[in-house]
Amino acid sequence: MNKFLKGLCTSLTLFLLLALPAAAAAAEKPMQAAVQNVSAPLGGTARVPIVISENPGIISLQLAVEFDDEKLKLVSVEDGGILGTEIQHADKLQSPYTLSWANYLYEGAFSENGVVCTLVFEVVGGEAGEETEISLSSPKYGVMNMALEDLPLTLQNGTVRLTDGTLPANYVLWISLGLLAAAAAATGVFLIFHKKFGGFHKKV
């Protein structure tokens, strides 16, 4: 019996030694900032969201955005509003572009996940079918909590896939067939009405 209890205690000890670090690692999953992949037509507009997740509660975030300015021209940045109202932008809309949220005087931390901002680009170059990358980087102390601790941050780059801006041939075909069908139906209704009621004007 003593051997059994001793073996059980040893097994439980090994289980706890293995399980606790794994649970702690899962609980400390780093925050993530990701550029979403989008498509945009040549000469058109690309709206590229940056999304944060696994937010542990922060008071500041700094991100640097890099892109090929021969293909993409940054025209504006729309704040998502989930990190307060004190977003600070770089003076010039060019790569690399710096985004900074600093809310040191706010009474509490911001812990919401979602779209932190949307980058609005004009597609000024490139070829249809090509993908141009938008990458992120962050300095040391780029993410801080209420205790002013530097938090880990995982970054994920995204792309803008360039299209020629024309509708697919089968799409145009189906639209044309739909319009023809609607016209035929309208004509049929008119002929039935005319035959039954003798038109819209009464005979005198």
Short mmCIF file of C-alpha atoms in Angstrom, two decimals:
data_model
loop_
_atom_site.label_atom_id
_atom_site.label_comp_id
_atom_site.label_asym_id
_atom_site.label_seq_id
_atom_site.Cartn_x
_atom_site.Cartn_y
_atom_site.Cartn_z
CA MET A 1 0.00 0.00 0.00
CA ASN A 2 2.82 2.38 0.85
CA LYS A 3 4.42 1.62 -2.50
CA PHE A 4 1.12 2.39 -4.23
CA LEU A 5 0.73 5.75 -2.44
CA LYS A 6 4.33 6.62 -3.13
CA GLY A 7 3.90 5.85 -6.80
CA LEU A 8 0.66 7.86 -6.95
CA CYS A 9 2.32 10.89 -5.33
CA THR A 10 5.23 10.64 -7.76
CA SER A 11 2.85 10.52 -10.74
CA LEU A 12 0.86 13.52 -9.48
CA THR A 13 4.06 15.48 -8.91
CA LEU A 14 5.26 14.76 -12.45
CA PHE A 15 1.85 15.71 -13.85
CA LEU A 16 1.86 19.05 -12.04
CA LEU A 17 5.44 19.78 -13.09
CA LEU A 18 4.49 19.23 -16.72
CA ALA A 19 1.01 20.77 -16.70
CA LEU A 20 1.65 24.01 -14.80
CA PRO A 21 4.33 25.41 -17.18
CA ALA A 22 2.10 24.54 -20.15
CA ALA A 23 -0.89 26.29 -18.56
CA ALA A 24 1.24 29.33 -17.72
CA ALA A 25 2.57 29.48 -21.27
CA ALA A 26 -0.98 29.31 -22.65
CA ALA A 27 -2.09 32.10 -20.30
CA GLU A 28 0.83 34.27 -21.38
CA LYS A 29 0.13 34.01 -25.10
CA PRO A 30 1.60 37.19 -26.64
CA MET A 31 -0.52 39.93 -28.13
CA GLN A 32 -0.74 39.91 -31.92
CA ALA A 33 -0.97 42.69 -34.51
CA ALA A 34 -1.83 41.52 -38.02
CA VAL A 35 -2.21 43.25 -41.38
CA GLN A 36 -5.23 41.84 -43.22
CA ASN A 37 -4.91 40.58 -46.81
CA VAL A 38 -7.07 42.49 -49.30
CA SER A 39 -7.55 42.90 -53.05
CA ALA A 40 -7.76 46.21 -54.90
CA PRO A 41 -7.97 47.29 -58.56
CA LEU A 42 -5.16 49.10 -60.34
CA GLY A 43 -5.84 52.82 -60.04
CA GLY A 44 -8.35 52.17 -57.28
CA THR A 45 -8.40 52.24 -53.48
CA ALA A 46 -7.17 49.62 -51.03
CA ARG A 47 -8.54 49.65 -47.48
CA VAL A 48 -6.21 47.60 -45.26
CA PRO A 49 -7.24 46.90 -41.64
CA ILE A 50 -4.69 46.23 -38.90
CA VAL A 51 -6.20 43.90 -36.30
CA ILE A 52 -5.00 43.23 -32.75
CA SER A 53 -5.85 40.09 -30.75
CA GLU A 54 -4.89 38.45 -27.45
CA ASN A 55 -4.84 41.92 -25.89
CA PRO A 56 -3.84 41.52 -22.20
CA GLY A 57 -4.67 45.14 -21.33
CA ILE A 58 -2.33 47.86 -22.54
CA ILE A 59 -1.85 51.62 -22.31
CA SER A 60 0.46 52.13 -25.30
CA LEU A 61 1.19 50.60 -28.69
CA GLN A 62 3.67 51.64 -31.36
CA LEU A 63 3.80 50.18 -34.86
CA ALA A 64 5.87 51.02 -37.91
CA VAL A 65 4.27 50.22 -41.27
CA GLU A 66 6.39 49.62 -44.38
CA PHE A 67 5.10 49.32 -47.94
CA ASP A 68 6.23 49.79 -51.55
CA ASP A 69 5.37 53.43 -52.24
CA GLU A 70 5.91 52.88 -55.96
CA LYS A 71 2.78 50.73 -55.90
CA LEU A 72 0.83 52.05 -52.91
CA LYS A 73 0.27 55.66 -51.92
CA LEU A 74 -0.96 56.11 -48.35
CA VAL A 75 -3.69 58.77 -48.34
CA SER A 76 -5.19 58.44 -44.85
CA VAL A 77 -5.35 56.39 -41.64
CA GLU A 78 -8.69 55.73 -39.93
CA ASP A 79 -8.46 55.04 -36.19
CA GLY A 80 -10.47 52.05 -34.95
CA GLY A 81 -11.13 53.76 -31.62
CA ILE A 82 -10.35 50.73 -29.42
CA LEU A 83 -7.19 52.22 -27.87
CA GLY A 84 -8.59 55.56 -26.86
CA THR A 85 -8.50 58.80 -28.82
CA GLU A 86 -4.85 59.77 -28.66
CA ILE A 87 -3.48 58.16 -31.81
CA GLN A 88 -0.46 60.01 -33.17
CA HIS A 89 0.48 59.75 -36.82
CA ALA A 90 3.70 60.43 -38.64
CA ASP A 91 3.90 63.84 -40.30
CA LYS A 92 4.35 62.44 -43.81
CA LEU A 93 2.25 59.71 -45.41
CA GLN A 94 5.17 57.65 -46.64
CA SER A 95 6.95 54.41 -45.84
CA PRO A 96 7.95 53.67 -43.12
CA TYR A 97 4.90 55.12 -41.42
CA THR A 98 4.66 55.28 -37.61
CA LEU A 99 1.49 54.72 -35.58
CA SER A 100 1.48 55.44 -31.86
CA TRP A 101 -1.24 55.09 -29.22
CA ALA A 102 -0.21 56.47 -25.81
CA ASN A 103 -2.78 56.79 -23.04
CA TYR A 104 -0.63 57.09 -19.92
CA LEU A 105 -3.17 59.29 -18.10
CA TYR A 106 -6.13 56.99 -18.72
CA GLU A 107 -7.48 55.36 -15.56
CA GLY A 108 -7.28 51.75 -16.66
CA ALA A 109 -6.00 49.62 -19.51
CA PHE A 110 -7.47 49.05 -22.95
CA SER A 111 -8.18 45.35 -23.47
CA GLU A 112 -10.47 45.31 -26.53
CA ASN A 113 -9.53 43.28 -29.61
CA GLY A 114 -10.38 44.13 -33.21
CA VAL A 115 -9.49 46.68 -35.89
CA VAL A 116 -7.04 49.14 -34.35
CA CYS A 117 -6.87 51.21 -37.56
CA THR A 118 -7.46 51.04 -41.30
CA LEU A 119 -4.82 52.16 -43.81
CA VAL A 120 -6.27 53.71 -46.96
CA PHE A 121 -4.04 53.47 -50.05
CA GLU A 122 -4.30 54.48 -53.68
CA VAL A 123 -2.96 51.77 -55.99
CA VAL A 124 -0.53 53.72 -58.17
CA GLY A 125 1.63 50.98 -59.72
CA GLY A 126 2.20 47.29 -60.26
CA GLU A 127 0.55 44.69 -62.46
CA ALA A 128 -2.68 42.73 -62.21
CA GLY A 129 -2.22 39.48 -60.29
CA GLU A 130 0.74 40.83 -58.33
CA GLU A 131 0.85 40.95 -54.52
CA THR A 132 2.60 43.78 -52.71
CA GLU A 133 3.48 43.35 -49.04
CA ILE A 134 2.66 45.58 -46.08
CA SER A 135 4.90 44.77 -43.13
CA LEU A 136 4.88 45.68 -39.44
CA SER A 137 7.62 46.26 -36.89
CA SER A 138 7.62 47.55 -33.32
CA PRO A 139 10.40 48.99 -31.13
CA LYS A 140 11.34 47.84 -27.64
CA TYR A 141 8.71 49.07 -25.20
CA GLY A 142 6.35 49.32 -28.16
CA VAL A 143 3.64 47.67 -26.05
CA MET A 144 3.23 48.50 -22.36
CA ASN A 145 0.73 47.69 -19.63
CA MET A 146 -0.36 49.71 -16.60
CA ALA A 147 2.82 48.71 -14.74
CA LEU A 148 4.87 50.15 -17.66
CA GLU A 149 6.18 46.66 -18.46
CA ASP A 150 7.39 45.83 -21.95
CA LEU A 151 5.03 43.17 -23.34
CA PRO A 152 5.76 40.64 -26.12
CA LEU A 153 4.12 41.30 -29.47
CA THR A 154 3.70 38.95 -32.41
CA LEU A 155 3.51 40.65 -35.81
CA GLN A 156 1.94 39.34 -38.99
CA ASN A 157 2.45 41.01 -42.37
CA GLY A 158 -0.24 41.23 -45.05
CA THR A 159 -0.58 41.83 -48.77
CA VAL A 160 -2.59 43.80 -51.28
CA ARG A 161 -3.40 41.70 -54.33
CA LEU A 162 -3.67 43.87 -57.42
CA THR A 163 -6.49 43.28 -59.90
CA ASP A 164 -7.26 44.80 -63.30
CA GLY A 165 -10.59 46.17 -62.08
CA THR A 166 -12.70 44.54 -64.81
CA LEU A 167 -15.64 42.22 -64.22
CA PRO A 168 -15.20 38.52 -65.09
CA ALA A 169 -16.66 37.52 -68.46
CA ASN A 170 -19.14 35.06 -66.92
CA TYR A 171 -20.34 37.76 -64.51
CA VAL A 172 -21.10 40.10 -67.42
CA LEU A 173 -22.84 37.23 -69.24
CA TRP A 174 -25.13 36.45 -66.31
CA ILE A 175 -25.99 40.13 -65.84
CA SER A 176 -26.89 40.39 -69.54
CA LEU A 177 -29.05 37.27 -69.42
CA GLY A 178 -30.79 38.57 -66.31
CA LEU A 179 -31.63 41.86 -68.00
CA LEU A 180 -32.94 40.06 -71.10
CA ALA A 181 -35.11 37.81 -68.92
CA ALA A 182 -36.53 40.79 -67.05
CA ALA A 183 -37.29 42.58 -70.32
CA ALA A 184 -39.02 39.48 -71.72
CA ALA A 185 -41.12 39.09 -68.57
CA ALA A 186 -42.16 42.73 -68.69
CA THR A 187 -43.13 42.40 -72.36
CA GLY A 188 -45.20 39.28 -71.62
CA VAL A 189 -47.09 40.99 -68.81
CA PHE A 190 -47.82 43.96 -71.08
CA LEU A 191 -49.18 41.75 -73.90
CA ILE A 192 -51.43 39.80 -71.50
CA PHE A 193 -52.80 43.00 -69.99
CA HIS A 194 -53.36 44.51 -73.44
CA LYS A 195 -55.17 41.42 -74.73
CA LYS A 196 -57.44 41.12 -71.69
CA PHE A 197 -58.32 44.75 -71.09
CA GLY A 198 -57.84 46.23 -74.51
CA GLY A 199 -55.00 48.52 -73.56
CA PHE A 200 -54.86 51.43 -71.23
CA HIS A 201 -57.40 53.61 -73.12
CA LYS A 202 -61.08 52.92 -73.22
CA LYS A 203 -62.78 52.99 -76.62
CA VAL A 204 -65.20 55.87 -77.09
#
